[in-house]
JSON list of C-alpha atoms and ligand atoms in Angstrom, two decimals:
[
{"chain": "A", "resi": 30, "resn": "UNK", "atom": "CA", "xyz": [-48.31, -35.31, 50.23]},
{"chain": "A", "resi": 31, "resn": "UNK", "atom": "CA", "xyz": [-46.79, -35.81, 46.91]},
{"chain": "A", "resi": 32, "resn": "UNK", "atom": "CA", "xyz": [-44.61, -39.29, 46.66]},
{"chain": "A", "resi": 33, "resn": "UNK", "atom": "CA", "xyz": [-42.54, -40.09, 43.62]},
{"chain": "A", "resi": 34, "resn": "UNK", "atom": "CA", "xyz": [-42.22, -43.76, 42.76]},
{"chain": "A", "resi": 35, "resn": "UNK", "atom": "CA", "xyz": [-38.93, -45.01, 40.62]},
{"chain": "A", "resi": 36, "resn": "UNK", "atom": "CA", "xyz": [-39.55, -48.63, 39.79]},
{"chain": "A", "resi": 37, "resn": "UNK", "atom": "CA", "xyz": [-38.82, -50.37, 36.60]},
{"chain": "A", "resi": 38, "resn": "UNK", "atom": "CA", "xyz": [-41.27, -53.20, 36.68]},
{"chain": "A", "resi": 39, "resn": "UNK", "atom": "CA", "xyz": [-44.85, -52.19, 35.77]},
{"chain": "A", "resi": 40, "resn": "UNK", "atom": "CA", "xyz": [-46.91, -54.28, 37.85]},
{"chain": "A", "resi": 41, "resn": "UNK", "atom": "CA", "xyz": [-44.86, -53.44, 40.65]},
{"chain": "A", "resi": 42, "resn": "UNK", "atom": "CA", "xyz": [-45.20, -50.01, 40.28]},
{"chain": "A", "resi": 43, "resn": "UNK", "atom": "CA", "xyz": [-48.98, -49.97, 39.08]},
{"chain": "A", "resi": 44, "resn": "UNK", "atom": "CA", "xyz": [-49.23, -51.77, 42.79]},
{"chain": "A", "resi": 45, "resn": "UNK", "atom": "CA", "xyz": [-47.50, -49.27, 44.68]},
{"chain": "A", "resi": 46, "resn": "UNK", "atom": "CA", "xyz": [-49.30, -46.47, 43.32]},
{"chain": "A", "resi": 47, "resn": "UNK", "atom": "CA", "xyz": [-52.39, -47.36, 43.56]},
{"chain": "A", "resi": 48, "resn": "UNK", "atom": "CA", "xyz": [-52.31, -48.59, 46.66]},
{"chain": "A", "resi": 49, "resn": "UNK", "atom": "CA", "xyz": [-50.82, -44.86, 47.74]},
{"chain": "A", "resi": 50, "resn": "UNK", "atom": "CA", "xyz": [-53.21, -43.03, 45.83]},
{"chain": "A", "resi": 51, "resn": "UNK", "atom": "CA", "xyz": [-56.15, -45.02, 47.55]},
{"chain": "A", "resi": 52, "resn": "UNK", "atom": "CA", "xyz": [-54.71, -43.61, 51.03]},
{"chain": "A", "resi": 53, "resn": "UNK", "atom": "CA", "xyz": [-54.62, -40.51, 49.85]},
{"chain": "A", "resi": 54, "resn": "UNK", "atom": "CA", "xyz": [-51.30, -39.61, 48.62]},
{"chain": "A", "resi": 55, "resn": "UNK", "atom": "CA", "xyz": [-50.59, -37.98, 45.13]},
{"chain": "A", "resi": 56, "resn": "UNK", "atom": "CA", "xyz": [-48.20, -40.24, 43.41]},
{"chain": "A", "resi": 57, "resn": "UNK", "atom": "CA", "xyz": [-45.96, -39.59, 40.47]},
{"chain": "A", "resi": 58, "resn": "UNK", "atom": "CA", "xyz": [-44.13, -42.82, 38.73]},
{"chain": "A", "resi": 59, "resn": "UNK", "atom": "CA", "xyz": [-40.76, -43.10, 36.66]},
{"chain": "A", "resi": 60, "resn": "UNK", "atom": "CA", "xyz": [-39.24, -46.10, 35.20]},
{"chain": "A", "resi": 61, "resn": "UNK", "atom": "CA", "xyz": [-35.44, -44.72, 35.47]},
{"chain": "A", "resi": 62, "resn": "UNK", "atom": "CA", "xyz": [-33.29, -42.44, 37.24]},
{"chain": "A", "resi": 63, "resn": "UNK", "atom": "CA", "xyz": [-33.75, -39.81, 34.47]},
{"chain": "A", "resi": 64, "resn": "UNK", "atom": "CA", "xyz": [-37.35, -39.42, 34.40]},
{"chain": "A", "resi": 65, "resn": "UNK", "atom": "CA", "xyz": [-37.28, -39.12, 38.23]},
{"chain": "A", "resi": 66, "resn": "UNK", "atom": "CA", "xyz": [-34.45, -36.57, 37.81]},
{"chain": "A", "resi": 67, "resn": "UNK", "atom": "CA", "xyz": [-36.54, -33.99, 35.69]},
{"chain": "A", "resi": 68, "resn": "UNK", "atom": "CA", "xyz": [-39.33, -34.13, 37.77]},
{"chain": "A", "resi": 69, "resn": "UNK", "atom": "CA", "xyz": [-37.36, -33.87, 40.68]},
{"chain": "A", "resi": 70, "resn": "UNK", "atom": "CA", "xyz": [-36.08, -30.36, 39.28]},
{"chain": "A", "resi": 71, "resn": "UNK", "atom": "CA", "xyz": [-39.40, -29.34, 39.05]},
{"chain": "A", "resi": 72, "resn": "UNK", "atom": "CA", "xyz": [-41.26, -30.53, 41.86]},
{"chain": "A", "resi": 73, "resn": "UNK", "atom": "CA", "xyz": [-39.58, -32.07, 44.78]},
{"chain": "A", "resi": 74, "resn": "UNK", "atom": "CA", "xyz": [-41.84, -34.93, 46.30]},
{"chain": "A", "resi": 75, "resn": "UNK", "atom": "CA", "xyz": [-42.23, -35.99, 50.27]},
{"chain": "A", "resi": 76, "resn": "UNK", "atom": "CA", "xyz": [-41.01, -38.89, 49.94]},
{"chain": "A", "resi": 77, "resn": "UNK", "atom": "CA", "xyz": [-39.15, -41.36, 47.04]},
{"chain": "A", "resi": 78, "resn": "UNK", "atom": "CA", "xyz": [-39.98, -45.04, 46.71]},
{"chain": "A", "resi": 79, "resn": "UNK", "atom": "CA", "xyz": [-37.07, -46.88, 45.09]},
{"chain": "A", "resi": 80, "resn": "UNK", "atom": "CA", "xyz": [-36.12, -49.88, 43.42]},
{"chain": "A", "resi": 81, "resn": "UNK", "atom": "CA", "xyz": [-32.47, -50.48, 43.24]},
{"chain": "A", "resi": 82, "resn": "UNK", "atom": "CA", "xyz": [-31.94, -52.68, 40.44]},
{"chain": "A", "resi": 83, "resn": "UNK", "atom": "CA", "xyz": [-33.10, -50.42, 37.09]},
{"chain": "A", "resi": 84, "resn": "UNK", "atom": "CA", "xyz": [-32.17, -49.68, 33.71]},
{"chain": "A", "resi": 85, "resn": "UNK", "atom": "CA", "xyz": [-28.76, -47.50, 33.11]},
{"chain": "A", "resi": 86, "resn": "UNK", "atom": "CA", "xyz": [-27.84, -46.25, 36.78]},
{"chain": "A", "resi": 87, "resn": "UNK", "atom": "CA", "xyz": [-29.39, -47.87, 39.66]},
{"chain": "A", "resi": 88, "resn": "UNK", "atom": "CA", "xyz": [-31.14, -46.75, 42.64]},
{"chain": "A", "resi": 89, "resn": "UNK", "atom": "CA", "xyz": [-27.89, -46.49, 44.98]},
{"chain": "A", "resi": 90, "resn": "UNK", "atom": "CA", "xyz": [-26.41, -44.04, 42.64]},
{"chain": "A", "resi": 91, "resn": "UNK", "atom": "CA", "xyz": [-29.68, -42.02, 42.54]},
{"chain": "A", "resi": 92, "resn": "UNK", "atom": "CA", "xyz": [-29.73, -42.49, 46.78]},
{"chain": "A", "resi": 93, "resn": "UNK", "atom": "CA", "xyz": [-26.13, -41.28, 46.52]},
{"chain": "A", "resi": 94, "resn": "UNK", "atom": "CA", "xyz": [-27.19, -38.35, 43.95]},
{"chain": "A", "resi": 95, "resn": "UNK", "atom": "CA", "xyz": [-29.35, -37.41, 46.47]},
{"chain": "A", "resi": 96, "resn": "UNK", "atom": "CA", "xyz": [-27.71, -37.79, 49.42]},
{"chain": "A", "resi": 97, "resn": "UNK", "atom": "CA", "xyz": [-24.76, -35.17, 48.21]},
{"chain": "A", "resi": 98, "resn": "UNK", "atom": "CA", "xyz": [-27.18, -32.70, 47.06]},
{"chain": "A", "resi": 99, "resn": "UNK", "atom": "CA", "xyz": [-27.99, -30.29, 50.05]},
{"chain": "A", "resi": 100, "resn": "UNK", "atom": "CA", "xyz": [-31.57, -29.66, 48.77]},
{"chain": "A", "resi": 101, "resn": "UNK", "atom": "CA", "xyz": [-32.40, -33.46, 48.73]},
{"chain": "A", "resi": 102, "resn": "UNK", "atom": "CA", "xyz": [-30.37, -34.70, 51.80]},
{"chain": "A", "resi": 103, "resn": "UNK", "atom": "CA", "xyz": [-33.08, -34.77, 54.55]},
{"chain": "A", "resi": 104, "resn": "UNK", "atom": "CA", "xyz": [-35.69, -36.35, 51.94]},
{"chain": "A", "resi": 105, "resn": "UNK", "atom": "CA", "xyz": [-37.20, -39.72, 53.03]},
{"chain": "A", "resi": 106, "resn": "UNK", "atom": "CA", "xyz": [-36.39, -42.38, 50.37]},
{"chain": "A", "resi": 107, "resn": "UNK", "atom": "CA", "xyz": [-37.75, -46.05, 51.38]},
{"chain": "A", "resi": 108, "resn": "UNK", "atom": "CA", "xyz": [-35.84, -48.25, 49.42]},
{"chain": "A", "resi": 109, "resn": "UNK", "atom": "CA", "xyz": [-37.92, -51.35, 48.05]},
{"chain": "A", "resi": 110, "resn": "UNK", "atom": "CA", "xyz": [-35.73, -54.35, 46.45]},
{"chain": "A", "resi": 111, "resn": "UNK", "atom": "CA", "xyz": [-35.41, -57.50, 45.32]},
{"chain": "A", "resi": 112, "resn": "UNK", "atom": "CA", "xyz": [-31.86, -57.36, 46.01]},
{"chain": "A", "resi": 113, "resn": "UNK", "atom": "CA", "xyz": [-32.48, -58.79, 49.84]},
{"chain": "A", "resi": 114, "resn": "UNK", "atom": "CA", "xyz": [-29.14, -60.09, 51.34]},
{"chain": "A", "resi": 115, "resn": "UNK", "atom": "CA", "xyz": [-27.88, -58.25, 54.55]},
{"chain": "A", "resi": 116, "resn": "UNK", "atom": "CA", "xyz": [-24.96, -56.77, 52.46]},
{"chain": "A", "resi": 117, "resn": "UNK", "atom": "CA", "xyz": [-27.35, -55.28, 50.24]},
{"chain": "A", "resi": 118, "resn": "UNK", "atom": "CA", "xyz": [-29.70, -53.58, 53.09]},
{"chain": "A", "resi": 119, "resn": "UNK", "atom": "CA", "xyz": [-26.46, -52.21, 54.61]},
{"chain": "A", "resi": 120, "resn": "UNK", "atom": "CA", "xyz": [-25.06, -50.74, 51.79]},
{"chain": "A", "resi": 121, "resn": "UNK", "atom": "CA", "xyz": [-28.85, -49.20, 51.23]},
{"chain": "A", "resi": 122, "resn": "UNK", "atom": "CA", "xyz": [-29.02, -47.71, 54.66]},
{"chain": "A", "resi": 123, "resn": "UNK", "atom": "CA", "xyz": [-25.16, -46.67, 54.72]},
{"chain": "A", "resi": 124, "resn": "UNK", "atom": "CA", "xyz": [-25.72, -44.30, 51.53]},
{"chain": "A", "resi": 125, "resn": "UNK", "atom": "CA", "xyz": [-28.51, -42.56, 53.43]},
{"chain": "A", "resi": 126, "resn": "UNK", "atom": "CA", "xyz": [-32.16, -44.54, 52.85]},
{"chain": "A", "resi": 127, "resn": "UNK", "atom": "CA", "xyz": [-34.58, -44.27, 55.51]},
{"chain": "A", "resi": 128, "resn": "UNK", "atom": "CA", "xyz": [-36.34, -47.86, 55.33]},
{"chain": "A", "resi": 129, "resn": "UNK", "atom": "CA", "xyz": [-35.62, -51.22, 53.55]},
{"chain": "A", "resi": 130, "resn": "UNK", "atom": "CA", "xyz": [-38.36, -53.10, 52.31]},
{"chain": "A", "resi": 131, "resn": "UNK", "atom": "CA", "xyz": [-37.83, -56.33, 50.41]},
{"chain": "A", "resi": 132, "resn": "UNK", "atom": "CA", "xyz": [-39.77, -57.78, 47.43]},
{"chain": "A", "resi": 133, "resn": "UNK", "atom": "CA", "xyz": [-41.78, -59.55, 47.54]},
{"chain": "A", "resi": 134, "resn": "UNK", "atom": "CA", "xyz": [-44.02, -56.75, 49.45]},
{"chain": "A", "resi": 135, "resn": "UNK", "atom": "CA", "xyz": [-46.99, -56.74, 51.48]},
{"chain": "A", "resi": 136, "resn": "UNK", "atom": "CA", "xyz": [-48.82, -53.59, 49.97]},
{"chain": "A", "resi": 137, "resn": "UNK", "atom": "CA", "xyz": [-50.31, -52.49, 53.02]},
{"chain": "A", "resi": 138, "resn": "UNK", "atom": "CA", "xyz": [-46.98, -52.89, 55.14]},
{"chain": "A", "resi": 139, "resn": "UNK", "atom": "CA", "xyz": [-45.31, -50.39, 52.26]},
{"chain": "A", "resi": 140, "resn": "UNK", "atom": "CA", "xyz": [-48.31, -47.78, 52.79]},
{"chain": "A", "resi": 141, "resn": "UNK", "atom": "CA", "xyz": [-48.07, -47.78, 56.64]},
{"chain": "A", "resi": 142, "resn": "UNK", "atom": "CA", "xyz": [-44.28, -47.69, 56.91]},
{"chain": "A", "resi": 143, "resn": "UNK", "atom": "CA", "xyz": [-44.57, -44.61, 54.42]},
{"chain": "A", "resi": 144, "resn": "UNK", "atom": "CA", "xyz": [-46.76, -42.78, 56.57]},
{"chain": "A", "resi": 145, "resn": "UNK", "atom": "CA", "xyz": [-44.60, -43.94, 59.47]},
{"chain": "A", "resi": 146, "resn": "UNK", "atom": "CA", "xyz": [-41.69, -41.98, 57.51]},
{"chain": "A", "resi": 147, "resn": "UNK", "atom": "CA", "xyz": [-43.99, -38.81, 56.79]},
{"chain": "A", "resi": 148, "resn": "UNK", "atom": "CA", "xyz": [-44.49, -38.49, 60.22]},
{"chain": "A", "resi": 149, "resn": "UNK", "atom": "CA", "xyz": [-40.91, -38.61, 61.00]},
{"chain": "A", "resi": 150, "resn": "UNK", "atom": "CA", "xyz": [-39.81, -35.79, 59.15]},
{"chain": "A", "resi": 151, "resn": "UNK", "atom": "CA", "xyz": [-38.03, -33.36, 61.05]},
{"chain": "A", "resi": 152, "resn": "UNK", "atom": "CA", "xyz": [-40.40, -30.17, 60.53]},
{"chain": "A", "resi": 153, "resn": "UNK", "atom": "CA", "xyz": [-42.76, -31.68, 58.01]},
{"chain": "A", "resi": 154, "resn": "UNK", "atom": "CA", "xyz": [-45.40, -31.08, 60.17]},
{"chain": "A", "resi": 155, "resn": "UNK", "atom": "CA", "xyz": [-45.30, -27.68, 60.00]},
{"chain": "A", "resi": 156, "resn": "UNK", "atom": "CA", "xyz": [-43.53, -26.95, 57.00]},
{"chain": "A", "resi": 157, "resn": "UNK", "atom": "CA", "xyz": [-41.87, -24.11, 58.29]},
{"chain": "A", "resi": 158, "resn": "UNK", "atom": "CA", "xyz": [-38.31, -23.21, 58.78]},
{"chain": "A", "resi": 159, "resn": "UNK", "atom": "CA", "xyz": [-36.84, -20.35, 61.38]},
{"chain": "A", "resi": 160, "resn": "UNK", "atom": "CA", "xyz": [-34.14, -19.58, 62.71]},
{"chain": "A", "resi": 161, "resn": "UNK", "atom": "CA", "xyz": [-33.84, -16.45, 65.04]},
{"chain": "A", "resi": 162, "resn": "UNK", "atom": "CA", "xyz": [-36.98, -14.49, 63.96]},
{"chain": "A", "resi": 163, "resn": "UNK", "atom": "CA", "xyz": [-36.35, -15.20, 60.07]},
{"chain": "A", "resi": 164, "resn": "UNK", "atom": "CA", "xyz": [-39.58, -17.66, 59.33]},
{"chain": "A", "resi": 165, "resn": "UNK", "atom": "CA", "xyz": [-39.81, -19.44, 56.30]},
{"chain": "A", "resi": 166, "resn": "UNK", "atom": "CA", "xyz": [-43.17, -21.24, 55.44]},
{"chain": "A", "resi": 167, "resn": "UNK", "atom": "CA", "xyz": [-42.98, -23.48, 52.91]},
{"chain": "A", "resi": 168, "resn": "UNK", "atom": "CA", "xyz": [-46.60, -24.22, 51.70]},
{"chain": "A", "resi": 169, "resn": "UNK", "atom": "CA", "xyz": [-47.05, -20.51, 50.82]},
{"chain": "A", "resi": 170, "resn": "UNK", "atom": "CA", "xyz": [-43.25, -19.96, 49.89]},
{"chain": "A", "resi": 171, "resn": "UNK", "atom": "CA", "xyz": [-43.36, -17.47, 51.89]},
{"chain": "A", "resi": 172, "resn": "UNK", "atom": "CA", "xyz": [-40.73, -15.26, 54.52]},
{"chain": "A", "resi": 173, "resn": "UNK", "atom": "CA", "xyz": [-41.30, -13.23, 57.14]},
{"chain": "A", "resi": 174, "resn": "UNK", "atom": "CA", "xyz": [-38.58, -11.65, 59.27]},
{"chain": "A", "resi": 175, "resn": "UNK", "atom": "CA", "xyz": [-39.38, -9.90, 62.70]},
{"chain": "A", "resi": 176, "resn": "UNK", "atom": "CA", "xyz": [-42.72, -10.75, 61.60]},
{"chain": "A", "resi": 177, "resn": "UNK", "atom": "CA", "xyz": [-42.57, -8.12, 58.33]},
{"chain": "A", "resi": 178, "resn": "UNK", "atom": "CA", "xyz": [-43.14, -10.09, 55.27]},
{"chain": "A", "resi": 179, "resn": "UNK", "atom": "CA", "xyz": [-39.97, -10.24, 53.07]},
{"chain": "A", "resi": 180, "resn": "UNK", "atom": "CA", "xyz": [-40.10, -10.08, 49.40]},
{"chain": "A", "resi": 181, "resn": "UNK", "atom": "CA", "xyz": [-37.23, -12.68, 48.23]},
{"chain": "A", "resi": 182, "resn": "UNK", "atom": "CA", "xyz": [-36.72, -13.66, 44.67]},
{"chain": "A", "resi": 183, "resn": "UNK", "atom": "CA", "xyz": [-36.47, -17.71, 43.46]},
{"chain": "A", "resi": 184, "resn": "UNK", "atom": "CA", "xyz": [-33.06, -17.72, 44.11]},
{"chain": "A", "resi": 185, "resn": "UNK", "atom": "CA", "xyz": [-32.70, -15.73, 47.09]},
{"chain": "A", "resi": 186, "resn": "UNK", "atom": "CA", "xyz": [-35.62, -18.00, 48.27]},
{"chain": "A", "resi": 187, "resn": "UNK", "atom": "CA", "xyz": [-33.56, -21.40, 47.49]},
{"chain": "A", "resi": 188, "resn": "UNK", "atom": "CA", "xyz": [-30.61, -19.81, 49.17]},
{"chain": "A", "resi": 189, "resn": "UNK", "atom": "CA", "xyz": [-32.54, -18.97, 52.66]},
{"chain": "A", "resi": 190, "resn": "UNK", "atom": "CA", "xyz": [-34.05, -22.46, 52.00]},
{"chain": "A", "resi": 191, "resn": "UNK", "atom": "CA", "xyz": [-30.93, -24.08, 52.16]},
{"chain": "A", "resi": 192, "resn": "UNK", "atom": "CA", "xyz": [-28.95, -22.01, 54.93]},
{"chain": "A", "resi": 193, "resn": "UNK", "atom": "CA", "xyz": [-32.46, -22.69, 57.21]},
{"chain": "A", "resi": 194, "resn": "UNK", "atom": "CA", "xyz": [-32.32, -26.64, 56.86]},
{"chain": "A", "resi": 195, "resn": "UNK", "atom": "CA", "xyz": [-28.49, -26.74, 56.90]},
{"chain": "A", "resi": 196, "resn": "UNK", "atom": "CA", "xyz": [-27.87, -24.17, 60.12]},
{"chain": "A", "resi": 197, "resn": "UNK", "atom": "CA", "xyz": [-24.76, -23.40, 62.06]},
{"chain": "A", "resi": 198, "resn": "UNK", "atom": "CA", "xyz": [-23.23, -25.57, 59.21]},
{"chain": "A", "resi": 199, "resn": "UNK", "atom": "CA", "xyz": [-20.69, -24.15, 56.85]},
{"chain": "A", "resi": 200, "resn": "UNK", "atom": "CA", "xyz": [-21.76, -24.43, 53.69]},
{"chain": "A", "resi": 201, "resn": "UNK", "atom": "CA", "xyz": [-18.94, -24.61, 51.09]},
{"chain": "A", "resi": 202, "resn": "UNK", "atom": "CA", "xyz": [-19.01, -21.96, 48.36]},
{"chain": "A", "resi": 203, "resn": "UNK", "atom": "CA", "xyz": [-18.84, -24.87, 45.53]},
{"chain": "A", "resi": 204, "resn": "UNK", "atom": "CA", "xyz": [-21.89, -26.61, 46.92]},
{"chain": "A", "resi": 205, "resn": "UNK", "atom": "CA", "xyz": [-24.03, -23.47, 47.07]},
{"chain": "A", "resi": 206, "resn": "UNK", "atom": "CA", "xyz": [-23.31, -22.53, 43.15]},
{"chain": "A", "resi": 207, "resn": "UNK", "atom": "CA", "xyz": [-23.73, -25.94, 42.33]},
{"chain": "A", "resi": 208, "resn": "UNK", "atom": "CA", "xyz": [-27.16, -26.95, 44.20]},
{"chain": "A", "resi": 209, "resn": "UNK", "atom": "CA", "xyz": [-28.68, -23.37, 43.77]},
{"chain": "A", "resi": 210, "resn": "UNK", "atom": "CA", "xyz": [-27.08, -21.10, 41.37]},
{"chain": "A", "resi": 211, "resn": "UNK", "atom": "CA", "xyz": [-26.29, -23.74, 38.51]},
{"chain": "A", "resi": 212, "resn": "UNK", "atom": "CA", "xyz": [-23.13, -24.58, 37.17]},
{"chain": "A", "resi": 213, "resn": "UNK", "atom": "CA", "xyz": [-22.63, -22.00, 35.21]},
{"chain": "A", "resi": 214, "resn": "UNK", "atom": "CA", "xyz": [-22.80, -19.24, 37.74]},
{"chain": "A", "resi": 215, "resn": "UNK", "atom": "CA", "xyz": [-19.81, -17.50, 39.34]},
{"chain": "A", "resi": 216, "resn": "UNK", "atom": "CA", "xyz": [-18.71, -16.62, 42.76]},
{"chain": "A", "resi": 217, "resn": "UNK", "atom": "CA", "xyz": [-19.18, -13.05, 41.85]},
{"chain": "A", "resi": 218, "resn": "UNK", "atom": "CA", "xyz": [-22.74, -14.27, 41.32]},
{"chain": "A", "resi": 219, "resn": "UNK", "atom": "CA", "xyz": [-22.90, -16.17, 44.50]},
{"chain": "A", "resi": 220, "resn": "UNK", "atom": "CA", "xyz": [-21.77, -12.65, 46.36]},
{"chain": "A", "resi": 221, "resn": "UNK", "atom": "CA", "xyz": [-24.30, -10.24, 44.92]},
{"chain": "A", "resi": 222, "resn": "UNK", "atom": "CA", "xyz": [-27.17, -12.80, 45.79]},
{"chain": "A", "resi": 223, "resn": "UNK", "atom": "CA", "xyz": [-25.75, -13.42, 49.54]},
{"chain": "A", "resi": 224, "resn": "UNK", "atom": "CA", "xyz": [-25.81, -9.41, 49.62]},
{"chain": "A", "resi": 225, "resn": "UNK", "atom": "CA", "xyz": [-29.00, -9.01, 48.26]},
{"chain": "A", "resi": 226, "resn": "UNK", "atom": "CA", "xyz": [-30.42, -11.46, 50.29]},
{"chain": "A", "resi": 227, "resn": "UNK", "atom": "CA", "xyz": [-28.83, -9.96, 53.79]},
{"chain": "A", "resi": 228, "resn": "UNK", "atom": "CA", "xyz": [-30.40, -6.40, 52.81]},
{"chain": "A", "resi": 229, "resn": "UNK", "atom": "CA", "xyz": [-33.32, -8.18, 52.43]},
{"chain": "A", "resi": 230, "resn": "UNK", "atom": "CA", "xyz": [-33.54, -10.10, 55.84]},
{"chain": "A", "resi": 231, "resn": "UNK", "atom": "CA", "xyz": [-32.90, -6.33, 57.44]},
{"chain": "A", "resi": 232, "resn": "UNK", "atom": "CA", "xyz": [-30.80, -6.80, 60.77]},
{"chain": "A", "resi": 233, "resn": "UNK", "atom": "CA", "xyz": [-31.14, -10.22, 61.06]},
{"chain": "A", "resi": 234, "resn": "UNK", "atom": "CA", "xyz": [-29.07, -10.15, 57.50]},
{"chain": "A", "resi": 235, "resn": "UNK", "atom": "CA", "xyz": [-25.87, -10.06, 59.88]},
{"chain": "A", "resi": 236, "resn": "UNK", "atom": "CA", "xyz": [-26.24, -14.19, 60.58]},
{"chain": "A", "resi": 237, "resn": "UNK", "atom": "CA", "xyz": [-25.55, -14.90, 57.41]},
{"chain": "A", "resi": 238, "resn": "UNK", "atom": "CA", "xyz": [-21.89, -15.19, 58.09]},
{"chain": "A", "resi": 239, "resn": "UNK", "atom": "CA", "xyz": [-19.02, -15.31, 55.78]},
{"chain": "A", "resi": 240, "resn": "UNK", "atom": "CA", "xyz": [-16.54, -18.11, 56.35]},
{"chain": "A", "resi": 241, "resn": "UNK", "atom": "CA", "xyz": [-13.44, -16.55, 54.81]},
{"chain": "A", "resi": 242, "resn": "UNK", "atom": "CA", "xyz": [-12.16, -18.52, 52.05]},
{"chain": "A", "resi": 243, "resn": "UNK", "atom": "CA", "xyz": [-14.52, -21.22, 52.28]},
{"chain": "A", "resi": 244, "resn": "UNK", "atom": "CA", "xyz": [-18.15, -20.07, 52.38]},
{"chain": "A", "resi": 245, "resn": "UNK", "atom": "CA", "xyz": [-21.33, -18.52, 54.36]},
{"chain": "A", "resi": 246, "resn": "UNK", "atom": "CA", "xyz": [-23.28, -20.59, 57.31]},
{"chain": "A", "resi": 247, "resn": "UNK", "atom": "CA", "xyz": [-26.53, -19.27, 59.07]},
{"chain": "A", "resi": 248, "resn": "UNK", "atom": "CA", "xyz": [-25.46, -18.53, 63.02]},
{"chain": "A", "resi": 249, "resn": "UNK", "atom": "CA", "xyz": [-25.88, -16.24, 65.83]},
{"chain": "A", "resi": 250, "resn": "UNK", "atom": "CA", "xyz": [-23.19, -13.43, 65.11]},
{"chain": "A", "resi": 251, "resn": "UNK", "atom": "CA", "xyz": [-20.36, -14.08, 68.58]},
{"chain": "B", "resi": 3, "resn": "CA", "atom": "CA1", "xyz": [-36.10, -53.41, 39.12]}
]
């Protein structure tokens, strides 16, 4: 279980990640949002630690970030603050943070409510995703469908990825080119990758369903 910390002070973050590591997590720390950010593009953790108060843009806006990104929605973040007044927890746990933890911390509080959160993850147990004989397993990046392995590239893989957390939900053509395809990419783009990737997922390609003028959701064709 890989946990990213994003925490300003040193000490405080020397603490928390050492006291993780000792229980057997794999901790990576950051000392502002941007840091965190390019890791985050190339490795996304189990489960954020943040401070709120920081240098440049502050934790909310990175909980916010991550809250409107489809990839990062469902990931635990367990906000820890010095900022303590009720308003302040609210406003945390309105924009989407799992847990509220004020400083000053007891240490072994923060490790036990994080392993409280890991075990609350929908599906984390298992890692896998499926919908409808289309089985995704994460630790091995990995898709079978009918039980046939499937041979998906990165994309295609990011794109099942995010139809299999998100399903039965329409999921807006903007939001797909923008969380998987990059800005840059086009809808034409966005097409031939939904095609390739329905060919791919043989006759369970049909449930990837076009939502005419607005975009594609994963559901049981009527
Ligand atoms: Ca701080």
């Amino acid at each position: 279980m890989l946990i990213y910390i994003v925490e300003d002070e040193d000490n405080i973050r020397e603490l928390e990640g050492y006291a993780l590591e000792k229980n057997g997590y794999e901790v990576a720390s950051f000392e502002n949002a941007n840091d965190f950010y390019i890791a985050l593009e190339k490795q996304c953790p189990d489960l954020i630690l943040l401070d709120i108060m920081l240098p440049r843009q502050d934790g909310l806006e990175v909980l916010k970030k991550l809250r409107s990104d489809l990839r990062y929605r469902h990931l635990p973040v367990i906000i820890i603050s010095a900022k303590t007044t009720e308003i302040d927890r609210v406003k945390g746990l309105d924009l989407g943070a799992d847990d509220y933890m004020c400083k000053p911390f007891s240490v072994m509080e923060m490790v036990s409510r994080v392993r409280a959160r890991l075990r609350n993850v929908p599906g984390a147990d298992s890692e896998t995703l499926s919908f409808e004989g289309i089985v995704m397993s994460q630790d091995t990046r990995t898709v079978s469908v009918n039980g046939a392995a499937a041979e998906l590239t990165y994309k295609e893989y990011e794109l099942l990825k995010m139809f299999l957390s998100n399903p039965r939900i329409v999921l807006r053509r903007d939001d797909i080119l923008n969380n998987i395809l990059g800005h840059d990419s086009t809808g034409r783009t966005l097409d031939v990758h939904i095609r390739t990737l329905r060919n791919k997922l043989g006759d369970r390609g049909r449930y990837i369903i076009t939502v005419r003028n607005v975009g594609y959701k994963l559901d049981k064709d009527e």
